[in-house]
mmCIF file of C-alpha atoms and ligand atoms in Angstrom:
data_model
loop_
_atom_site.group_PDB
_atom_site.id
_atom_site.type_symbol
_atom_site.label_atom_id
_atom_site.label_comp_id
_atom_site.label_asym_id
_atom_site.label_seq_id
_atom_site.Cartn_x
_atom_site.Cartn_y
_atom_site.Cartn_z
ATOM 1 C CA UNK I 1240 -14.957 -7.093 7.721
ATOM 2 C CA UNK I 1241 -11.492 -5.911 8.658
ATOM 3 C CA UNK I 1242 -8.646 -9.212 7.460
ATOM 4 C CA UNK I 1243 -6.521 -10.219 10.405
ATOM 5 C CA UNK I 1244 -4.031 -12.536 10.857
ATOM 6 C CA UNK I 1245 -4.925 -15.912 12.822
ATOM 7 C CA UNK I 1246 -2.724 -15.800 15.737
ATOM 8 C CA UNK I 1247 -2.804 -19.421 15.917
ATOM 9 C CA UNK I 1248 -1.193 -19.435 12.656
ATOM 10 C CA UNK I 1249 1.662 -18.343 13.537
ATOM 11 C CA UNK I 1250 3.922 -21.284 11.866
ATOM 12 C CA UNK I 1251 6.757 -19.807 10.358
ATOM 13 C CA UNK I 1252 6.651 -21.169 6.630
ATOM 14 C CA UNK I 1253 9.195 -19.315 5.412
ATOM 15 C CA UNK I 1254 9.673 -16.143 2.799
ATOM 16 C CA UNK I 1255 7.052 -17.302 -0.672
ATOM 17 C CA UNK I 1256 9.328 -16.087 -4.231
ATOM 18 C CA UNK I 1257 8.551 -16.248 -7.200
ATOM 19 C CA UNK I 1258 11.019 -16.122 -10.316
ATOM 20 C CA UNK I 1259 11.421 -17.403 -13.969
ATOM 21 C CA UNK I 1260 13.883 -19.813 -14.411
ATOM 22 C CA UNK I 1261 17.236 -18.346 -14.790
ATOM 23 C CA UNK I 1262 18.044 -21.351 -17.220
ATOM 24 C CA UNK I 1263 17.627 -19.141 -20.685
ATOM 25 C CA UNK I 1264 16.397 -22.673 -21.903
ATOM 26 C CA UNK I 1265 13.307 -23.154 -19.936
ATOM 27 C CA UNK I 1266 10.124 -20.891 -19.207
ATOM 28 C CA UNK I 1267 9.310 -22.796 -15.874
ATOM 29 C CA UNK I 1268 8.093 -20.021 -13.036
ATOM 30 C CA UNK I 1269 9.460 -21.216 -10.248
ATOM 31 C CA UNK I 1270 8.006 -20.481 -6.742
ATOM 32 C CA UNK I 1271 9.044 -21.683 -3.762
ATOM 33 C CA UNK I 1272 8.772 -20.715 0.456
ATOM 34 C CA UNK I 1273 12.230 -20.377 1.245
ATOM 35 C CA UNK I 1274 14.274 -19.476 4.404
ATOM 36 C CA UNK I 1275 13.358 -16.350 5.412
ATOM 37 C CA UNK I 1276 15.511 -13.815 7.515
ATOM 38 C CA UNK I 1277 14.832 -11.037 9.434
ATOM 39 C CA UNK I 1278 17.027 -7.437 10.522
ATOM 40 C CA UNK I 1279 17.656 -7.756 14.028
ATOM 41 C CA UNK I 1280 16.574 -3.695 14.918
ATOM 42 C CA UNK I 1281 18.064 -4.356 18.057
ATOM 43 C CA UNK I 1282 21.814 -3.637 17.390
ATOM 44 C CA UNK I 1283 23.537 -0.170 17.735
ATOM 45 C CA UNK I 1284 25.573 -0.885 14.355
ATOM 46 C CA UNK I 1285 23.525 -1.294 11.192
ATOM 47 C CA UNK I 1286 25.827 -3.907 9.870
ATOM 48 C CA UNK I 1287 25.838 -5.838 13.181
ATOM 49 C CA UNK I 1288 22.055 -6.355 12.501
ATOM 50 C CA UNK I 1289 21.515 -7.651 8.677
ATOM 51 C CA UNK I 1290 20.126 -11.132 8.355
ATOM 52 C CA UNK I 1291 21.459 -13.432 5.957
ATOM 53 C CA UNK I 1292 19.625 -16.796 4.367
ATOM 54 C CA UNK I 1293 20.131 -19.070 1.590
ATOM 55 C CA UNK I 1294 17.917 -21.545 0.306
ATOM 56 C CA UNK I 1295 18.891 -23.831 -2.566
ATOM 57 C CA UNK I 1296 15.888 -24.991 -4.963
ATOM 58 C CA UNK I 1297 15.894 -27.252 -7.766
ATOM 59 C CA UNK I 1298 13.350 -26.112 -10.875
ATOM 60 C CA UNK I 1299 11.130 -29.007 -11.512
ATOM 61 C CA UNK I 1300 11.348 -28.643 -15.191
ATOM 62 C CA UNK I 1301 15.069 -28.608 -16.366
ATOM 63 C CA UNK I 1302 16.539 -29.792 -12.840
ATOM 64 C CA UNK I 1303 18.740 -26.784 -12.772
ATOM 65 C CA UNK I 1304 19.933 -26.020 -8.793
ATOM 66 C CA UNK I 1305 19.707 -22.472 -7.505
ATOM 67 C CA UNK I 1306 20.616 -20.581 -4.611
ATOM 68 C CA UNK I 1307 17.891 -18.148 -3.527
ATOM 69 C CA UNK I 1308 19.856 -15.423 -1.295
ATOM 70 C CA UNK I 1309 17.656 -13.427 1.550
ATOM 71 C CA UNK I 1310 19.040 -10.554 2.499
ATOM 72 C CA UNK I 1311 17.574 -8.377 5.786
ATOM 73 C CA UNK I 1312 18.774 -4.808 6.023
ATOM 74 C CA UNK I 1313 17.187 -1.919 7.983
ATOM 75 C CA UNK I 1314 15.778 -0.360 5.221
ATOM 76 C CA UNK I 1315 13.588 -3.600 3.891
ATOM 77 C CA UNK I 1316 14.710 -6.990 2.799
ATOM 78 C CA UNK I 1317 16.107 -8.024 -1.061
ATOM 79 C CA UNK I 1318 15.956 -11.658 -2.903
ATOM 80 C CA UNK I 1319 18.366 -12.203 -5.348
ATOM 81 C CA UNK I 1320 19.629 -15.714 -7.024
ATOM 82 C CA UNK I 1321 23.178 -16.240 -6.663
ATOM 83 C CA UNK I 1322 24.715 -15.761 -9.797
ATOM 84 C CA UNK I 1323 22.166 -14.292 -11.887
ATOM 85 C CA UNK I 1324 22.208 -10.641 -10.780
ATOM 86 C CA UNK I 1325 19.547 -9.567 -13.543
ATOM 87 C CA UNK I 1326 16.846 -12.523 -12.170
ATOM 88 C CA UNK I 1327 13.799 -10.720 -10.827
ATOM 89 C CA UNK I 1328 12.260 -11.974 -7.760
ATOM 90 C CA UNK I 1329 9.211 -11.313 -6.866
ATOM 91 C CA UNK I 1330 8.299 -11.378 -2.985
ATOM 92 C CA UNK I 1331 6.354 -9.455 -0.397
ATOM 93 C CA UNK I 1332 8.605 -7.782 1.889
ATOM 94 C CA UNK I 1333 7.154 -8.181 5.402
ATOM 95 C CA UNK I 1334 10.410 -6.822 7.111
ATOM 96 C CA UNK I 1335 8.207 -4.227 9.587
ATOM 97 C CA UNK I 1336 5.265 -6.409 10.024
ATOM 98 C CA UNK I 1337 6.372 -7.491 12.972
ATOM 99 C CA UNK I 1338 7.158 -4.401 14.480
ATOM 100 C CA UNK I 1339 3.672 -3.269 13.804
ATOM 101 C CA UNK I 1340 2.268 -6.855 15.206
ATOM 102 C CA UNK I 1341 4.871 -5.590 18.763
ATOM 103 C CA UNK I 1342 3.063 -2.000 18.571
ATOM 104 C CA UNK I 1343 -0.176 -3.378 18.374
ATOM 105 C CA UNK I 1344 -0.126 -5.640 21.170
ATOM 106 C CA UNK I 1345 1.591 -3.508 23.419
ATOM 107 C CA UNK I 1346 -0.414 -0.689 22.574
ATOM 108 C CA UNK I 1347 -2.979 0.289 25.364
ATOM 109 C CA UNK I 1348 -6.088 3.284 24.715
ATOM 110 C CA UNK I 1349 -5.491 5.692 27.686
ATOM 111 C CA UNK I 1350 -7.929 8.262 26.957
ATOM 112 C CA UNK I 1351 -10.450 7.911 23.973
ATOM 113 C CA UNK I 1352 -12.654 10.316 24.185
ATOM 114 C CA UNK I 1353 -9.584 12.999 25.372
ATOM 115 C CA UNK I 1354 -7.341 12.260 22.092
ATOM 116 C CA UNK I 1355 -10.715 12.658 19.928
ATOM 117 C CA UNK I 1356 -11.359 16.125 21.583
ATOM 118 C CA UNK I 1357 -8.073 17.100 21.031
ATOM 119 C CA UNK I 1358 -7.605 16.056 17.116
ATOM 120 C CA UNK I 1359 -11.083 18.074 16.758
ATOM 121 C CA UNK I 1360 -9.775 20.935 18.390
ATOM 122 C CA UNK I 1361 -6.679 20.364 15.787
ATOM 123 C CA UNK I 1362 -9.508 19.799 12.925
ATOM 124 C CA UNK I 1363 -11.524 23.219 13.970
ATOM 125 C CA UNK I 1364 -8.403 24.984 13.865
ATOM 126 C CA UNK I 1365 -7.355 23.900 10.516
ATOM 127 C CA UNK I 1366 -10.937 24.338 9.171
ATOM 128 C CA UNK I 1367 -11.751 28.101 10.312
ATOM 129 C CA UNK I 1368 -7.708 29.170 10.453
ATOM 130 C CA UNK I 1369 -6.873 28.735 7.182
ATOM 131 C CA UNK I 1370 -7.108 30.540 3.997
ATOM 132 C CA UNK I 1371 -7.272 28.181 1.162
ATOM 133 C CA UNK I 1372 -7.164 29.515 -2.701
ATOM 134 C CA UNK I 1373 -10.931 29.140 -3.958
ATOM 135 C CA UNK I 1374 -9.791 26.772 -6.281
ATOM 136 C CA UNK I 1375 -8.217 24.026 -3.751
ATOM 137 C CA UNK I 1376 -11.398 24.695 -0.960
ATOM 138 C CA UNK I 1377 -12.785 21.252 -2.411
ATOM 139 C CA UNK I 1378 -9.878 19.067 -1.653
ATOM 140 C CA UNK I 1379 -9.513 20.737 1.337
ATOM 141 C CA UNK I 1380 -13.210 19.652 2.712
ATOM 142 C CA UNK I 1381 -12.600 16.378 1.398
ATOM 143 C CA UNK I 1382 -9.254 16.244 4.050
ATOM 144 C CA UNK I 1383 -11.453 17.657 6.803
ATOM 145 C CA UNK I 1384 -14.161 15.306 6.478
ATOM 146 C CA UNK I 1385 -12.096 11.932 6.248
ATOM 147 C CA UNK I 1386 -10.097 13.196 9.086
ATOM 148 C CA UNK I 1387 -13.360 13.742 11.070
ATOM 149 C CA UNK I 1388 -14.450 10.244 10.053
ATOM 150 C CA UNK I 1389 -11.082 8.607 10.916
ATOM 151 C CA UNK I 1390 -11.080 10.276 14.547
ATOM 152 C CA UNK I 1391 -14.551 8.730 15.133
ATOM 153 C CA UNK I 1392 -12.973 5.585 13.811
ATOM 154 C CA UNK I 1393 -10.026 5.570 16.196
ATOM 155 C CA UNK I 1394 -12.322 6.831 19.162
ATOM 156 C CA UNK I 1395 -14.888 3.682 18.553
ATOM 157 C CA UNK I 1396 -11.909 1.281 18.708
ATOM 158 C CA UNK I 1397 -10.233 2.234 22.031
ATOM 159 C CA UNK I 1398 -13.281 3.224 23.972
ATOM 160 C CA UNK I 1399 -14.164 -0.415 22.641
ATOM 161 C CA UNK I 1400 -10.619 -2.236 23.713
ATOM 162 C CA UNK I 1401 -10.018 -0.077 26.694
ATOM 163 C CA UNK I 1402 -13.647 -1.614 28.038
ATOM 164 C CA UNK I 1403 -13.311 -4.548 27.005
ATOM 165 C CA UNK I 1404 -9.420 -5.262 28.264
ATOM 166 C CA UNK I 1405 -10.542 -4.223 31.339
ATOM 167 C CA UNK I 1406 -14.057 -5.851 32.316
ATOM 168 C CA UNK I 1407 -13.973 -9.271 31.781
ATOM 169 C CA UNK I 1408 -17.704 -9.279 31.875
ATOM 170 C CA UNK I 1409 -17.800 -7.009 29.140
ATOM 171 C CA UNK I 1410 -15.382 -9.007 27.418
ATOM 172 C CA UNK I 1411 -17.592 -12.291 27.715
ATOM 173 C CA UNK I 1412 -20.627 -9.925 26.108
ATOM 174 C CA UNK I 1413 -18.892 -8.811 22.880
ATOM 175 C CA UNK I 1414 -17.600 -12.414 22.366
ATOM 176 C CA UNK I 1415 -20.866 -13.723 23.051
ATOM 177 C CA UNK I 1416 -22.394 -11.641 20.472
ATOM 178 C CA UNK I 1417 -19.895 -11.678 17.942
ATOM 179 C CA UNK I 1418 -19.373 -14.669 15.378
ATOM 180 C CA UNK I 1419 -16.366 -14.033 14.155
ATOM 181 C CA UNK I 1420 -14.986 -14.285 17.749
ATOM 182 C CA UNK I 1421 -17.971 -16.137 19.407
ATOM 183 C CA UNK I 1422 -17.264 -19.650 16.992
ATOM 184 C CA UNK I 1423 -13.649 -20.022 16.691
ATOM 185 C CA UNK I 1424 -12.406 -23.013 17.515
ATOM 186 C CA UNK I 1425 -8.750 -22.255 19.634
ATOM 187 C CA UNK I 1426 -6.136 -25.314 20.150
ATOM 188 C CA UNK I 1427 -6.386 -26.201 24.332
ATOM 189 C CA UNK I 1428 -2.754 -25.574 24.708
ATOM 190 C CA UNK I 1429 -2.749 -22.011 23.740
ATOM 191 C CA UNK I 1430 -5.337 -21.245 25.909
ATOM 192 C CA UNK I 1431 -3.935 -23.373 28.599
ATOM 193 C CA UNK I 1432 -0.384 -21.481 28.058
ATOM 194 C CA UNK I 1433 -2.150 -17.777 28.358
ATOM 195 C CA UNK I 1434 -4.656 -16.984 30.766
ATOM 196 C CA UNK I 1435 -5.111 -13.762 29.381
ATOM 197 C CA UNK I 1436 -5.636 -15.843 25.691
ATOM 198 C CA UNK I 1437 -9.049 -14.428 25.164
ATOM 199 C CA UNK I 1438 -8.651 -10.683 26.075
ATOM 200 C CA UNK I 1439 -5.166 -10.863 23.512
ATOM 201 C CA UNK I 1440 -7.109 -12.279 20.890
ATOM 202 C CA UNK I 1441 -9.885 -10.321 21.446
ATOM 203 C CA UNK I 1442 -8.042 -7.226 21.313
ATOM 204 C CA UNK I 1443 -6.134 -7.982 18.314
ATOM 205 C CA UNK I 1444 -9.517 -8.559 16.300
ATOM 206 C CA UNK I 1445 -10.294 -5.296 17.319
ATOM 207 C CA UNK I 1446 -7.559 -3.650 16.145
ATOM 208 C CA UNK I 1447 -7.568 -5.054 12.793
ATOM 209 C CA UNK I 1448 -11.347 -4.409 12.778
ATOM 210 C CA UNK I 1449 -12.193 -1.625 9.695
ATOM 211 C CA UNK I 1450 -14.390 0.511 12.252
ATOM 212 C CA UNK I 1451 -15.768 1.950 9.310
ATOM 213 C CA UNK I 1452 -17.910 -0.572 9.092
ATOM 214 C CA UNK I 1453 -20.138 0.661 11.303
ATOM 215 C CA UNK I 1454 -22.925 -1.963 10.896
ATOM 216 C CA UNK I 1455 -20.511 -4.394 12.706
ATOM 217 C CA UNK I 1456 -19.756 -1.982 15.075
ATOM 218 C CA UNK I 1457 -23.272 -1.404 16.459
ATOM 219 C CA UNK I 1458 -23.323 -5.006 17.451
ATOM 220 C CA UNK I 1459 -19.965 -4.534 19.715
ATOM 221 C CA UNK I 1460 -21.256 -1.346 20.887
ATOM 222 C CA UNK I 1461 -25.254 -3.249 21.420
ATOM 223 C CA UNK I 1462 -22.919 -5.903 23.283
ATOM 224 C CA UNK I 1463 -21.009 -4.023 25.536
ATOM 225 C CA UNK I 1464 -22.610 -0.837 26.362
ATOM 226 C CA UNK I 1465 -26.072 -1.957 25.620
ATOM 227 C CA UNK I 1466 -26.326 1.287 23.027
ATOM 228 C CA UNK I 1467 -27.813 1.482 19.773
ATOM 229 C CA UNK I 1468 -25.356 3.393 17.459
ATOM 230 C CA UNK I 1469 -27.826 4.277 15.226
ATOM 231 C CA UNK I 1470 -30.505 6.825 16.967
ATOM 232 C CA UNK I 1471 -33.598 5.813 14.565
ATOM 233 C CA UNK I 1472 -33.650 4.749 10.119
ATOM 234 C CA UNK I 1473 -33.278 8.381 9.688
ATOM 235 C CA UNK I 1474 -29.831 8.250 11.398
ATOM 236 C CA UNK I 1475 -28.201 5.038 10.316
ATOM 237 C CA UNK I 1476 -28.749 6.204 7.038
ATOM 238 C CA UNK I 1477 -27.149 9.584 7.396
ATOM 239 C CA UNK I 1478 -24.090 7.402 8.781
ATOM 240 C CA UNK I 1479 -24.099 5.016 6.358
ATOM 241 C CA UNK I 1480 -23.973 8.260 3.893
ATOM 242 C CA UNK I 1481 -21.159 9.421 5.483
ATOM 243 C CA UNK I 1482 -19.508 5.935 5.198
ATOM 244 C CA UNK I 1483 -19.921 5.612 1.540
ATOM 245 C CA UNK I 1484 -18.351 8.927 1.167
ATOM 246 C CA UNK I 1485 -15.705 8.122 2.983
ATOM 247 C CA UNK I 1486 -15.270 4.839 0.618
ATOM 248 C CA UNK I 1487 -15.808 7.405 -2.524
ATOM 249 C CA UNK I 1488 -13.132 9.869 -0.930
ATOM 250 C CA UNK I 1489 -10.465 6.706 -0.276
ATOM 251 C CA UNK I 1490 -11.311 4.186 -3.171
ATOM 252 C CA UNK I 1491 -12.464 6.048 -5.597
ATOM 253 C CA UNK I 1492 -10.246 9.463 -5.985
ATOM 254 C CA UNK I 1493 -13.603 11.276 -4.684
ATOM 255 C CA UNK I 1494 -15.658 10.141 -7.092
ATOM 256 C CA UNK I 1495 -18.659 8.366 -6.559
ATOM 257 C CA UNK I 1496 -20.230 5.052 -8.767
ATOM 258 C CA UNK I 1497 -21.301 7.100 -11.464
ATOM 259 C CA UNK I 1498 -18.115 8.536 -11.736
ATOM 260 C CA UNK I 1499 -19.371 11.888 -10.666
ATOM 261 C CA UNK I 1500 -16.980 14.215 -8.607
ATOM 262 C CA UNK I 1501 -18.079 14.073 -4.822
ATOM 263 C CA UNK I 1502 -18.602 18.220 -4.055
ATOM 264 C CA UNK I 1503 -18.378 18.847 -0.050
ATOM 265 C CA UNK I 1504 -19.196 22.491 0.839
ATOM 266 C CA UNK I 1505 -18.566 24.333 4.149
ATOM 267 C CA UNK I 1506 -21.986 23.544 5.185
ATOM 268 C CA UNK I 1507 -21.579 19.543 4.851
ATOM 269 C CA UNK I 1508 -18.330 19.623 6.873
ATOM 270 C CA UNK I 1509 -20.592 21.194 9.479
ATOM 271 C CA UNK I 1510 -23.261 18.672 9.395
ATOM 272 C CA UNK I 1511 -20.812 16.124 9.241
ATOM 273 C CA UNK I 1512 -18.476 17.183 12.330
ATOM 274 C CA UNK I 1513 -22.045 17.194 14.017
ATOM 275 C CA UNK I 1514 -23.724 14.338 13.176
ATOM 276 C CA UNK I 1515 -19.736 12.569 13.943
ATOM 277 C CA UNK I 1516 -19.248 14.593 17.490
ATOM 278 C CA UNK I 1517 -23.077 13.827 19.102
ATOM 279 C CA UNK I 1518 -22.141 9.867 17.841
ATOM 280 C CA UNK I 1519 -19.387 10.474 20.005
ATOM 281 C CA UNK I 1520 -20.584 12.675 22.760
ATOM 282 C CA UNK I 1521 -23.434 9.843 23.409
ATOM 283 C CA UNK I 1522 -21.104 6.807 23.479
ATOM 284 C CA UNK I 1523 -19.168 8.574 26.094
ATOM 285 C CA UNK I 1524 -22.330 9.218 28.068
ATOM 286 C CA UNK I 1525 -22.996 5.385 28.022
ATOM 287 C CA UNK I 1526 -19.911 4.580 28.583
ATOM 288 C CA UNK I 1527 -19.490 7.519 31.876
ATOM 289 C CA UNK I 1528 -22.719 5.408 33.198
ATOM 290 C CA UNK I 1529 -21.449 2.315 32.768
ATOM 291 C CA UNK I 1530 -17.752 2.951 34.720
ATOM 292 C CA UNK I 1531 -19.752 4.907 37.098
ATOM 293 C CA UNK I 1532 -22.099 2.171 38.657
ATOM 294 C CA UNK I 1533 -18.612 -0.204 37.708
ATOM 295 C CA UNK I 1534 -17.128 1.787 40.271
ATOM 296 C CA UNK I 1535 -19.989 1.293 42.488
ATOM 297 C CA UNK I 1536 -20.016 -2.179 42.423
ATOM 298 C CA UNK I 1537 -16.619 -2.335 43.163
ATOM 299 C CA UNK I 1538 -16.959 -0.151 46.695
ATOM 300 C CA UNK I 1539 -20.074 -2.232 47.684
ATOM 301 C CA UNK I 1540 -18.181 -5.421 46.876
ATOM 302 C CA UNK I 1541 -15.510 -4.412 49.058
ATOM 303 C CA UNK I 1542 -17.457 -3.300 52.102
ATOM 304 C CA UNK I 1543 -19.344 -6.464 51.803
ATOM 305 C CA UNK I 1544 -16.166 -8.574 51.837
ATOM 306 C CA UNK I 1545 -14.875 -6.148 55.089
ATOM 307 C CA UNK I 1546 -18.572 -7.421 56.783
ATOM 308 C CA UNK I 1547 -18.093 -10.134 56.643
ATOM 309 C CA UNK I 1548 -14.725 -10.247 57.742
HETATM 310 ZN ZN1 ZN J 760 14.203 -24.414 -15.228
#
């Protein structure tokens, strides 16, 4: 299950430190939210854009007062306490989260099934136009085949959001057949604020989904386009294979549970561009079907409204 953020959670609480008390005296860790400030990207000078916060916090155990200092630059953010340069603070630094949270929801799928095509046009010219060294050919499969595996990823995520930000029927189905969006319980005044509350939140589950796991993603794609991704066992197996590869290949340095060194030959990147291409090349068939008699209904719904006219 891919984590996301809860976008009803979106209280600011403030930057969490942690630190050891600066009194040499006492051990006490202290950790504490504290004001939190931000770079403003914004501005044409760099200077004209650093964020500046200060937070004072009293240690619990010797009653000491300190000033935690937040500073925002372009390059990432840095927590120092004032007078105590050699204090380490520990802190995540979350300074481009929220220009990834901007990309996300502005970002719209145009053409799924054209950007796959193209990256494995891109993949089939790496694979057969390159001469590796014999001794680097194994790394070199492994790249091929996760990058095969990620553009099936990427392709089963917009063809999914670019349906279902578009078709609000299709958005009720996936909802209605996933839990994890089905049973959430949203406050009234969010929803009452954004008509468009459901699609948003819909599509930001989506994009934080790992469409890896492709057990999950079966459902959506039973939901929507009313397709099993798996053809029979046989097949769902193979995929699953490929899956816990891929995990081996990302987790595990390319070695699998028994520590063994995962060996991908020419012929499995074949078999594996396959089996990932027909996935592909069938989803799109379901999917041309589907906007097809869309399209349909559309013209008969609009001669029918002229009729009656
Ligand atoms: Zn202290």
């Amino acid at each position: 299950m891919g984590s996301m953020k809860d976008p009803m959670d979106a209280v600011d609480e403030g930057l969490l430190v942690n630190f050891a008390c600066p009194n040499p005296d006492c051990q006490n860790i202290l950790e504490y939210h504290v004001e939190d400030a931000a770079f403003d990207f914004s501005t044409d000078r760099h200077a004209d854009g650093i964020g500046y916060a200060e937070t004072r916090v009293v240690c619990e155990e010797c009653q000491d007062e300190f000033e935690v200092v937040v500073l925002a630059t372009g390059v990432g953010k840095e927590v120092t306490i004032k007078g105590f340069p050699n204090s380490m603070v520990e802190f995540v630094d979350n300074s481009f989260e929220q220009e990834y949270d901007d990309f996300l929801a502005e970002y719209n799928p145009e053409d799924p099934f054209g950007v796959y095509n193209a990256t494995i046009r891109e993949l089939d010219n790496l694979h057969h136009g390159s001469t590796i060294m014999p001794s680097a050919v194994r790394a070199f499969n492994k790249m091929v085949c996760l990058w095969h595996i990620i553009a099936v990823e990427t392709y089963l995520s917009d063809r999914l959001i670019k349906i279902v930000t578009n078709d609000s029927d299709k958005l009720l189905a996936l909802v209605g057949g996933t839990p994890a969006l089905r049973d959430i319980t949203p406050k009234l005044i969010d929803v009452a604020k954004d008509p468009n509350f459901v699609a948003k939140y819909t599509k930001d589950y989506l994009q934080r989904f790992s469409f890896h796991n492709l057990a999950s993603v079966a459902g959506f794609y039973k939901a929507v386009l009313k397709i099993n991704l798996f053809e029979n066992d046989e097949h769902e197996k193979e995929l699953l294979d490929i899956i816990k590869m891929r995990h081996d290949l990302v987790h595990r340095s390319g070695r699998n549970n028994e520590g063994k060194d995962v060996v991908i030959d020419d012929e499995h990147v074949t078999i594996l561009k396959g089996l990932m291409t027909s996935l592909v090349t069938r989803i799109e068939a379901a999917h041309n079907a589907y906007a097809a008699k869309r399209a349909s209904e559309v013209v008969a719904g609009a001669l029918l409204a002229a009729v009656k006219r």
